[in-house]
Each structure stands twice: as C-alpha cells, then as structure tokens.
Amino acid sequence: MLVLGIETTCDETACAIVKDGNKILSNVLSSQIDEHKQFGGVYPELASRLHVDRLIPMIDLSLREAHITKKDLNLIAVSYTPGLIGAITIGLNAAKALSCALNIPFIGIHHIEAHLYAAMMSSNQKLLFPALGVVVSGGHTMLLKIFDIGHYDIISSTIDDAVGEAFDKVARMLSLPYPGGPHIEQLALDGDPLSHPYKAGFVKKNPLYFSFSGLKTNVLYSIHGHNNKSSSSHLSPRQKADIAASFQHAALFDIVSKSFQASKLFDCKAVYLGGGVTQSNYLKKLFHDYNLENLPIFFPSQGLSLDNGAMVAGLGFHKYQKQQCSDPLDLKAIPRSSF
Ligand code: KG4
Ligand code: ZN
C-alpha cells in the first residue's frame, strides 16, 4: 500500500511516500528555520504563508522522488494535531482535497504519536511490547507505556517547558541561533558537564514527571547574575561552553534516569524514542552508558527525528489497517491535544 504523508504542524513543510508502513520511497521537506531565525522562534502567521507556497511543490517532489504519480497512491495521511492551527490547516485541507479528487481514503494522524512511531519504523526487528515510549521534542516531553501501535498509556509529561523548548530558551540566553539544541550540543563539546551543579526539577507528587523551568532559571542566574544586569557577552568562550555542557547534562540526564525508572516500574521490554531532541548524540551516549539492564533502545534513523512526512505516512498505514479512517470533511485541525 502506497501512502502519502503530509506534515505541516509547525515550521517544516514535509511530505513522504511510504510503502506498507516502513519502506520509505521518498522523504522530503522544506525547512523554514532561516525565515524564523530573525524572530528567535516560530512566527505562526509566517509559517502558514510559507506552507501555502511550499506544500504543493513538496507533494510533487515526494511523488517524483518515489517514481510514482498521484494515481498510484492508496491512502493520504496528514498530521492534524497538535501544532499551530493555521499551519496544520494548510496541510489538512490539501490532504482533504487530494483524498476527494483521487477518491482514496484519508486519515488524520496525531503528530506526537507519529514521533513515537518513528523509532518503531526504523527498527528492523520485530517490535517488542510492552515498551517504553519517550517523546522529546520542541513541544512535548512524555513517557508512555506502549502496548501496541495505537495503544498507549501516558506515564508522565512535563509540568512546564518541553525539553527542546528549554534548549531553545537557554540557547537564546547564550546568544545562539534558533533552534538551539544543535548549537548547545556543539558548544558543550568544549565544556565540562560537571562545572555547574544544575539539576532538572523534581515533581514531588509524581517523580516521573518533568520540570525544566527551574533549571532554565538557574542557567539565567549563571549568565546574568541575580540582578539580571548584563547579557552573555561578558562570558568567555570557556564559561559559555561550561554552562552549555552542564545544562545539557542536567536536562538529558533527567530524561534518561526517569526513562529507566519507568521502564523498570512498568516492565518494559524495549525503549522507543522520538522527537527532535533524539538527534542529540549526547542523549544517545547517556542512554547507552546508563542502560544497566541492557534493554534494546531504538532511536529514529536519519531523517526521522525532526518533523517529517515519513513517520506520518508510516503510522497512517497502521491506522488504516485498524480501520481508523477519517471522513475528509469532518476532521478539524486541533492546536492542543494529548492522547
Ligand atoms: O520534534 P521537533 O522537530 O519539533 C516538535 O515537534 O516540537 O523538535 C525540535 C526540537 C527543537 O527544540 C530543537 O532545539 C531540538 O528539537 N533539538 C535538540 C537537538 N537537535 C534538535 N535538542 C537537543 N540537542 C540536539 N542535538
Ligand atoms: Zn514534532
């Protein structure tokens, strides 16, 4: 079955053609990072306008790279939640129109669930359930127990910032460009992760929940002092690198340690990770170093960590098998949602 996946929830216009849930025939995107950089984050109205300009060319490119035509498609899958409402609507309406014009089914995909599927799609082995799902992206930080594709229990999430958001905010404090994660990781290579005793938050009522706002404030104090007088320009390159390395260590060690606590508590046989922060080599190293029980750990492969159309198309295939198709005219863009 050939599925076209469309992803426009935030600042990537992404399309892919995937066969039978995991054979990626094409996976193309047009990133808007350069256009949003000047605003220090995503400017929603600009994101919508750029999706309008770029979506049709991206759909065409995904078909060309897969060496197929529209008529070969069997299903359209599109992210409809969560994200920026204008941005989602561009992708959703294009998917609705194509579905009606080609007379093929159409399915709405939850963006976070698609991130979670990315590592499953990348694994060449039989999927291992129950598993721990770890979503670490710019908008979400979550632990889930995965019983099967489409069947999850949420274990915990963040009570304030998402981990990727914390990277982006700390990067801004250090005058690094958006998105901050890769720049912090690069700067941290020259720093000492134990130079500042930072710690991510502990949520008393539920110790598996996440909190990064206190950590962020501690970084702010290291940079600006307690009376918020100066910018980061007074710091030496080594001081900045030490702050970046210590922040990165504190934030990512918290993800790793809570993930392993949860995998033990919920008897998980494997760990599947998803979301943009899984691009981090430091996160991969920590998961490797602290994997005392030798659990199989799966990261998304190249091109499937950040927002992409392949994870949407791949998950669409499974949802379709489970008869979860949407009526094209009924489905609405939903900016906020859990699952
Ligand atoms: O999953 P994603 O593309 O967007 C959402 O759905 O939210 O993730 C983007 C996030 C950004 O916050 C970015 O700073 C973060 O992923 N990120 C990283 C790294 N690469 C990307 N965070 C830490 N270390 C990295 N190497
Ligand atoms: Zn995402």
GROMACS .gro file of C-alpha atoms and ligand atoms in nm:
model
  366
    1MET     CA    1   0.000   0.000   0.000
    2LEU     CA    2   0.142   0.341  -0.101
    3VAL     CA    3   0.078   0.622   0.147
    4LEU     CA    4   0.142   0.994   0.104
    5GLY     CA    5   0.227   1.154   0.442
    6ILE     CA    6   0.184   1.530   0.491
    7GLU     CA    7   0.329   1.718   0.790
    8THR     CA    8   0.276   2.094   0.841
    9THR     CA    9   0.213   2.128   1.216
   10CYS     CA   10   0.497   2.374   1.276
   11ASP     CA   11   0.788   2.503   1.066
   12GLU     CA   12   0.867   2.216   0.828
   13THR     CA   13   0.668   2.155   0.510
   14ALA     CA   14   0.728   1.781   0.487
   15CYS     CA   15   0.595   1.508   0.256
   16ALA     CA   16   0.684   1.143   0.208
   17ILE     CA   17   0.579   0.832   0.023
   18VAL     CA   18   0.596   0.516   0.234
   19LYS     CA   19   0.508   0.163   0.126
   20ASP     CA   20   0.342  -0.076   0.372
   21GLY     CA   21   0.427   0.127   0.683
   22ASN     CA   22   0.807   0.123   0.674
   23LYS     CA   23   0.958   0.127   0.324
   24ILE     CA   24   1.044   0.490   0.263
   25LEU     CA   25   1.034   0.569  -0.110
   26SER     CA   26   1.082   0.942  -0.053
   27ASN     CA   27   1.101   1.177   0.246
   28VAL     CA   28   1.138   1.543   0.153
   29LEU     CA   29   1.098   1.868   0.341
   30SER     CA   30   1.138   2.238   0.314
   31SER     CA   31   1.258   2.384   0.643
   32GLN     CA   32   1.153   2.735   0.743
   33ILE     CA   33   1.429   2.777   1.002
   34ASP     CA   34   1.608   3.052   0.809
   35GLU     CA   35   1.289   3.258   0.780
   36HIS     CA   36   1.200   3.222   1.151
   37LYS     CA   37   1.554   3.275   1.288
   38GLN     CA   38   1.517   3.654   1.297
   39PHE     CA   39   1.221   3.616   1.538
   40GLY     CA   40   1.410   3.380   1.774
   41GLY     CA   41   1.136   3.118   1.732
   42VAL     CA   42   0.848   3.020   1.505
   43TYR     CA   43   0.630   3.312   1.387
   44PRO     CA   44   0.292   3.138   1.328
   45GLU     CA   45   0.148   3.357   1.052
   46LEU     CA   46   0.470   3.335   0.852
   47ALA     CA   47   0.472   2.955   0.899
   48SER     CA   48   0.121   2.932   0.746
   49ARG     CA   49   0.214   3.150   0.450
   50LEU     CA   50   0.528   2.951   0.376
   51HIS     CA   51   0.332   2.622   0.392
   52VAL     CA   52   0.087   2.768   0.135
   53ASP     CA   53   0.377   2.842  -0.102
   54ARG     CA   54   0.568   2.519  -0.047
   55LEU     CA   55   0.322   2.236   0.009
   56ILE     CA   56   0.223   2.158  -0.349
   57PRO     CA   57   0.587   2.165  -0.471
   58MET     CA   58   0.679   1.931  -0.181
   59ILE     CA   59   0.395   1.689  -0.266
   60ASP     CA   60   0.512   1.687  -0.629
   61LEU     CA   61   0.874   1.632  -0.525
   62SER     CA   62   0.783   1.342  -0.295
   63LEU     CA   63   0.597   1.174  -0.584
   64ARG     CA   64   0.883   1.235  -0.829
   65GLU     CA   65   1.149   1.102  -0.592
   66ALA     CA   66   0.938   0.792  -0.528
   67HIS     CA   67   0.895   0.747  -0.908
   68ILE     CA   68   0.517   0.730  -0.881
   69THR     CA   69   0.222   0.951  -0.979
   70LYS     CA   70  -0.077   1.066  -0.774
   71LYS     CA   71  -0.282   0.789  -0.932
   72ASP     CA   72  -0.063   0.522  -0.769
   73LEU     CA   73  -0.147   0.644  -0.418
   74ASN     CA   74  -0.373   0.430  -0.197
   75LEU     CA   75  -0.403   0.650   0.114
   76ILE     CA   76  -0.331   1.003   0.237
   77ALA     CA   77  -0.215   1.056   0.595
   78VAL     CA   78  -0.184   1.402   0.749
   79SER     CA   79  -0.092   1.542   1.093
   80TYR     CA   80  -0.399   1.721   1.232
   81THR     CA   81  -0.293   1.778   1.594
   82PRO     CA   82  -0.118   1.926   1.798
   83GLY     CA   83   0.052   2.229   1.646
   84LEU     CA   84  -0.012   2.575   1.503
   85ILE     CA   85  -0.373   2.589   1.387
   86GLY     CA   86  -0.305   2.788   1.068
   87ALA     CA   87  -0.010   2.571   0.973
   88ILE     CA   88  -0.198   2.245   1.031
   89THR     CA   89  -0.497   2.371   0.833
   90ILE     CA   90  -0.285   2.418   0.520
   91GLY     CA   91  -0.173   2.052   0.522
   92LEU     CA   92  -0.511   1.920   0.632
   93ASN     CA   93  -0.705   2.100   0.360
   94ALA     CA   94  -0.462   1.986   0.092
   95ALA     CA   95  -0.499   1.627   0.216
   96LYS     CA   96  -0.880   1.655   0.216
   97ALA     CA   97  -0.882   1.793  -0.138
   98LEU     CA   98  -0.647   1.523  -0.270
   99SER     CA   99  -0.845   1.249  -0.099
  100CYS     CA  100  -1.169   1.369  -0.259
  101ALA     CA  101  -1.012   1.431  -0.601
  102LEU     CA  102  -0.836   1.093  -0.616
  103ASN     CA  103  -1.119   0.911  -0.441
  104ILE     CA  104  -0.886   0.740  -0.195
  105PRO     CA  105  -0.912   0.721   0.186
  106PHE     CA  106  -0.769   0.981   0.415
  107ILE     CA  107  -0.654   0.954   0.773
  108GLY     CA  108  -0.571   1.211   1.042
  109ILE     CA  109  -0.255   1.143   1.240
  110HIS     CA  110  -0.157   1.262   1.588
  111HIS     CA  111   0.181   1.434   1.550
  112ILE     CA  112   0.320   1.304   1.882
  113GLU     CA  113   0.211   0.950   1.803
  114ALA     CA  114   0.391   0.982   1.470
  115HIS     CA  115   0.712   1.086   1.651
  116LEU     CA  116   0.673   0.778   1.869
  117TYR     CA  117   0.628   0.558   1.563
  118ALA     CA  118   0.948   0.694   1.400
  119ALA     CA  119   1.178   0.465   1.602
  120MET     CA  120   0.948   0.164   1.551
  121MET     CA  121   0.958   0.234   1.179
  122SER     CA  122   1.339   0.249   1.192
  123SER     CA  123   1.380  -0.082   1.373
  124ASN     CA  124   1.446  -0.382   1.151
  125GLN     CA  125   1.340  -0.623   1.426
  126LYS     CA  126   1.001  -0.746   1.536
  127LEU     CA  127   0.854  -0.480   1.766
  128LEU     CA  128   0.887  -0.555   2.138
  129PHE     CA  129   0.586  -0.481   2.362
  130PRO     CA  130   0.514  -0.363   2.620
  131ALA     CA  131   0.770  -0.093   2.557
  132LEU     CA  132   0.853   0.246   2.698
  133GLY     CA  133   0.789   0.539   2.462
  134VAL     CA  134   0.995   0.854   2.517
  135VAL     CA  135   0.889   1.166   2.326
  136VAL     CA  136   1.139   1.452   2.349
  137SER     CA  137   1.063   1.737   2.111
  138GLY     CA  138   1.033   2.113   2.095
  139GLY     CA  139   0.673   2.099   2.214
  140HIS     CA  140   0.649   1.778   2.419
  141THR     CA  141   0.823   1.569   2.680
  142MET     CA  142   0.642   1.247   2.763
  143LEU     CA  143   0.687   0.894   2.885
  144LEU     CA  144   0.431   0.637   2.768
  145LYS     CA  145   0.376   0.268   2.806
  146ILE     CA  146   0.328   0.124   2.456
  147PHE     CA  147   0.114  -0.190   2.439
  148ASP     CA  148   0.091  -0.190   2.061
  149ILE     CA  149   0.091   0.065   1.777
  150GLY     CA  150  -0.207   0.286   1.860
  151HIS     CA  151  -0.246   0.160   2.217
  152TYR     CA  152  -0.067   0.363   2.485
  153ASP     CA  153  -0.091   0.474   2.847
  154ILE     CA  154   0.063   0.810   2.934
  155ILE     CA  155   0.302   0.771   3.228
  156SER     CA  156   0.421   1.131   3.262
  157SER     CA  157   0.473   1.461   3.085
  158THR     CA  158   0.619   1.800   3.168
  159ILE     CA  159   0.457   2.042   3.409
  160ASP     CA  160   0.618   2.343   3.239
  161ASP     CA  161   0.865   2.363   2.946
  162ALA     CA  162   0.927   2.082   2.699
  163VAL     CA  163   1.290   1.973   2.692
  164GLY     CA  164   1.353   2.103   2.337
  165GLU     CA  165   1.191   2.433   2.434
  166ALA     CA  166   1.432   2.459   2.731
  167PHE     CA  167   1.726   2.404   2.490
  168ASP     CA  168   1.589   2.676   2.262
  169LYS     CA  169   1.546   2.922   2.552
  170VAL     CA  170   1.890   2.855   2.702
  171ALA     CA  171   2.041   2.892   2.354
  172ARG     CA  172   1.882   3.235   2.329
  173MET     CA  173   2.031   3.331   2.668
  174LEU     CA  174   2.372   3.232   2.531
  175SER     CA  175   2.308   3.431   2.208
  176LEU     CA  176   2.299   3.113   1.999
  177PRO     CA  177   2.064   3.085   1.697
  178TYR     CA  178   1.726   2.909   1.681
  179PRO     CA  179   1.670   2.615   1.705
  180GLY     CA  180   1.906   2.596   1.999
  181GLY     CA  181   1.955   2.222   2.059
  182PRO     CA  182   2.222   2.150   1.797
  183HIS     CA  183   2.411   2.472   1.884
  184ILE     CA  184   2.412   2.390   2.257
  185GLU     CA  185   2.536   2.040   2.178
  186GLN     CA  186   2.817   2.181   1.962
  187LEU     CA  187   2.922   2.441   2.221
  188ALA     CA  188   2.905   2.181   2.500
  189LEU     CA  189   3.179   1.977   2.332
  190ASP     CA  190   3.432   2.231   2.470
  191GLY     CA  191   3.279   2.245   2.819
  192ASP     CA  192   3.274   2.048   3.142
  193PRO     CA  193   2.928   1.897   3.213
  194LEU     CA  194   3.002   1.893   3.585
  195SER     CA  195   3.121   2.254   3.614
  196HIS     CA  196   2.779   2.381   3.729
  197PRO     CA  197   2.568   2.173   3.969
  198TYR     CA  198   2.242   2.217   3.770
  199LYS     CA  199   1.951   1.981   3.822
  200ALA     CA  200   1.618   1.939   3.644
  201GLY     CA  201   1.306   1.971   3.860
  202PHE     CA  202   1.169   1.704   4.089
  203VAL     CA  203   0.789   1.685   4.094
  204LYS     CA  204   0.701   1.564   4.440
  205LYS     CA  205   0.354   1.431   4.362
  206ASN     CA  206   0.474   1.231   4.065
  207PRO     CA  207   0.850   1.172   4.050
  208LEU     CA  208   0.835   1.058   3.685
  209TYR     CA  209   0.701   1.397   3.571
  210PHE     CA  210   0.938   1.654   3.421
  211SER     CA  211   1.007   2.018   3.502
  212PHE     CA  212   1.270   2.231   3.328
  213SER     CA  213   1.176   2.588   3.422
  214GLY     CA  214   1.384   2.594   3.745
  215LEU     CA  215   1.685   2.459   3.555
  216LYS     CA  216   1.638   2.732   3.296
  217THR     CA  217   1.626   2.998   3.571
  218ASN     CA  218   1.947   2.863   3.725
  219VAL     CA  219   2.119   2.894   3.388
  220LEU     CA  220   1.988   3.251   3.362
  221TYR     CA  221   2.142   3.333   3.704
  222SER     CA  222   2.478   3.187   3.593
  223ILE     CA  223   2.473   3.406   3.284
  224HIS     CA  224   2.322   3.729   3.410
  225GLY     CA  225   2.382   3.722   3.783
  226HIS     CA  226   2.093   3.753   4.027
  227ASN     CA  227   2.010   4.113   3.934
  228ASN     CA  228   1.979   4.041   3.561
  229LYS     CA  229   2.221   4.319   3.463
  230SER     CA  230   2.432   4.202   3.175
  231SER     CA  231   2.397   3.989   2.861
  232SER     CA  232   2.603   3.677   2.796
  233SER     CA  233   2.867   3.888   2.613
  234HIS     CA  234   3.078   3.926   2.931
  235LEU     CA  235   3.136   3.547   2.945
  236SER     CA  236   3.446   3.386   2.798
  237PRO     CA  237   3.401   3.111   2.535
  238ARG     CA  238   3.506   2.857   2.801
  239GLN     CA  239   3.249   2.989   3.052
  240LYS     CA  240   2.973   2.966   2.788
  241ALA     CA  241   3.080   2.615   2.694
  242ASP     CA  242   3.075   2.507   3.062
  243ILE     CA  243   2.721   2.644   3.104
  244ALA     CA  244   2.603   2.472   2.783
  245ALA     CA  245   2.762   2.140   2.881
  246SER     CA  246   2.625   2.148   3.237
  247PHE     CA  247   2.275   2.245   3.122
  248GLN     CA  248   2.273   1.977   2.853
  249HIS     CA  249   2.390   1.716   3.100
  250ALA     CA  250   2.129   1.810   3.364
  251ALA     CA  251   1.837   1.817   3.117
  252LEU     CA  252   1.924   1.498   2.929
  253PHE     CA  253   2.038   1.301   3.233
  254ASP     CA  254   1.694   1.371   3.382
  255ILE     CA  255   1.526   1.222   3.071
  256VAL     CA  256   1.749   0.915   3.084
  257SER     CA  257   1.717   0.849   3.455
  258LYS     CA  258   1.335   0.888   3.455
  259SER     CA  259   1.310   0.670   3.143
  260PHE     CA  260   1.499   0.385   3.308
  261GLN     CA  261   1.298   0.422   3.631
  262ALA     CA  262   0.977   0.400   3.426
  263SER     CA  263   1.092   0.107   3.212
  264LYS     CA  264   1.163  -0.089   3.528
  265LEU     CA  265   0.842   0.011   3.704
  266PHE     CA  266   0.625  -0.072   3.401
  267ASP     CA  267   0.806  -0.394   3.297
  268CYS     CA  268   0.905  -0.267   2.954
  269LYS     CA  269   1.095  -0.490   2.713
  270ALA     CA  270   1.236  -0.208   2.499
  271VAL     CA  271   1.257   0.171   2.469
  272TYR     CA  272   1.142   0.361   2.156
  273LEU     CA  273   1.237   0.730   2.139
  274GLY     CA  274   1.100   1.006   1.917
  275GLY     CA  275   1.114   1.383   1.860
  276GLY     CA  276   1.377   1.636   1.757
  277VAL     CA  277   1.587   1.604   2.074
  278THR     CA  278   1.668   1.243   1.976
  279GLN     CA  279   1.909   1.400   1.726
  280SER     CA  280   2.139   1.462   2.023
  281ASN     CA  281   2.447   1.239   2.030
  282TYR     CA  282   2.485   1.324   2.398
  283LEU     CA  283   2.138   1.181   2.468
  284LYS     CA  284   2.232   0.863   2.278
  285LYS     CA  285   2.554   0.835   2.480
  286LEU     CA  286   2.372   0.875   2.814
  287PHE     CA  287   2.110   0.612   2.717
  288HIS     CA  288   2.393   0.380   2.623
  289ASP     CA  289   2.603   0.447   2.937
  290TYR     CA  290   2.318   0.407   3.187
  291ASN     CA  291   2.150   0.106   3.027
  292LEU     CA  292   2.232  -0.124   3.318
  293GLU     CA  293   1.966  -0.381   3.225
  294ASN     CA  294   2.076  -0.396   2.860
  295LEU     CA  295   1.732  -0.302   2.729
  296PRO     CA  296   1.700  -0.275   2.350
  297ILE     CA  297   1.686   0.100   2.281
  298PHE     CA  298   1.568   0.234   1.947
  299PHE     CA  299   1.629   0.587   1.818
  300PRO     CA  300   1.471   0.715   1.494
  301SER     CA  301   1.704   0.675   1.197
  302GLN     CA  302   1.843   0.965   0.994
  303GLY     CA  303   1.567   1.196   0.872
  304LEU     CA  304   1.304   1.065   1.116
  305SER     CA  305   1.392   1.258   1.437
  306LEU     CA  306   1.279   1.607   1.343
  307ASP     CA  307   0.935   1.669   1.193
  308ASN     CA  308   0.898   1.464   0.873
  309GLY     CA  309   0.633   1.315   0.645
  310ALA     CA  310   0.759   0.955   0.659
  311MET     CA  311   0.657   0.899   1.022
  312VAL     CA  312   0.309   1.032   0.934
  313ALA     CA  313   0.272   0.809   0.626
  314GLY     CA  314   0.410   0.505   0.813
  315LEU     CA  315   0.172   0.542   1.105
  316GLY     CA  316  -0.114   0.612   0.861
  317PHE     CA  317  -0.069   0.265   0.713
  318HIS     CA  318  -0.118   0.100   1.056
  319LYS     CA  319  -0.415   0.319   1.148
  320TYR     CA  320  -0.577   0.229   0.817
  321GLN     CA  321  -0.531  -0.143   0.889
  322LYS     CA  322  -0.711  -0.080   1.218
  323GLN     CA  323  -0.998   0.082   1.027
  324GLN     CA  324  -0.942   0.423   1.183
  325CYS     CA  325  -1.007   0.632   0.871
  326SER     CA  326  -1.145   0.982   0.896
  327ASP     CA  327  -1.425   1.141   0.697
  328PRO     CA  328  -1.238   1.403   0.492
  329LEU     CA  329  -1.487   1.678   0.554
  330ASP     CA  330  -1.524   1.615   0.927
  331LEU     CA  331  -1.170   1.628   1.059
  332LYS     CA  332  -1.062   1.964   1.204
  333ALA     CA  333  -0.719   2.099   1.296
  334ILE     CA  334  -0.674   2.077   1.675
  335PRO     CA  335  -0.397   2.300   1.813
  336ARG     CA  336  -0.366   2.135   2.156
  337SER     CA  337  -0.424   1.774   2.247
  338SER     CA  338  -0.281   1.478   2.430
  339PHE     CA  339  -0.365   1.118   2.350
  340KG4     O1  340   1.032   1.727   1.706
  340KG4     P1  341   1.072   1.862   1.662
  340KG4     O2  342   1.117   1.879   1.520
  340KG4     O3  343   0.959   1.968   1.683
  340KG4     C1  344   0.843   1.949   1.759
  340KG4     O4  345   0.755   1.869   1.719
  340KG4     O5  346   0.837   2.016   1.865
  340KG4     O6  347   1.188   1.908   1.761
  340KG4     C2  348   1.257   2.030   1.752
  340KG4     C3  349   1.334   2.048   1.883
  340KG4     C4  350   1.390   2.188   1.899
  340KG4     O7  351   1.351   2.237   2.026
  340KG4     C5  352   1.542   2.167   1.893
  340KG4     O8  353   1.616   2.259   1.970
  340KG4     C6  354   1.554   2.026   1.949
  340KG4     O9  355   1.446   1.957   1.890
  340KG4     N1  356   1.681   1.963   1.911
  340KG4     C7  357   1.778   1.931   2.000
  340KG4     C8  358   1.888   1.881   1.924
  340KG4     N2  359   1.851   1.883   1.792
  340KG4     C9  360   1.725   1.934   1.786
  340KG4     N3  361   1.782   1.941   2.134
  340KG4    C10  362   1.896   1.900   2.196
  340KG4     N4  363   2.005   1.853   2.130
  340KG4    C11  364   2.005   1.842   1.995
  340KG4     N5  365   2.114   1.797   1.931
  341ZN      ZN  366   0.745   1.736   1.608
   0.00000   0.00000   0.00000
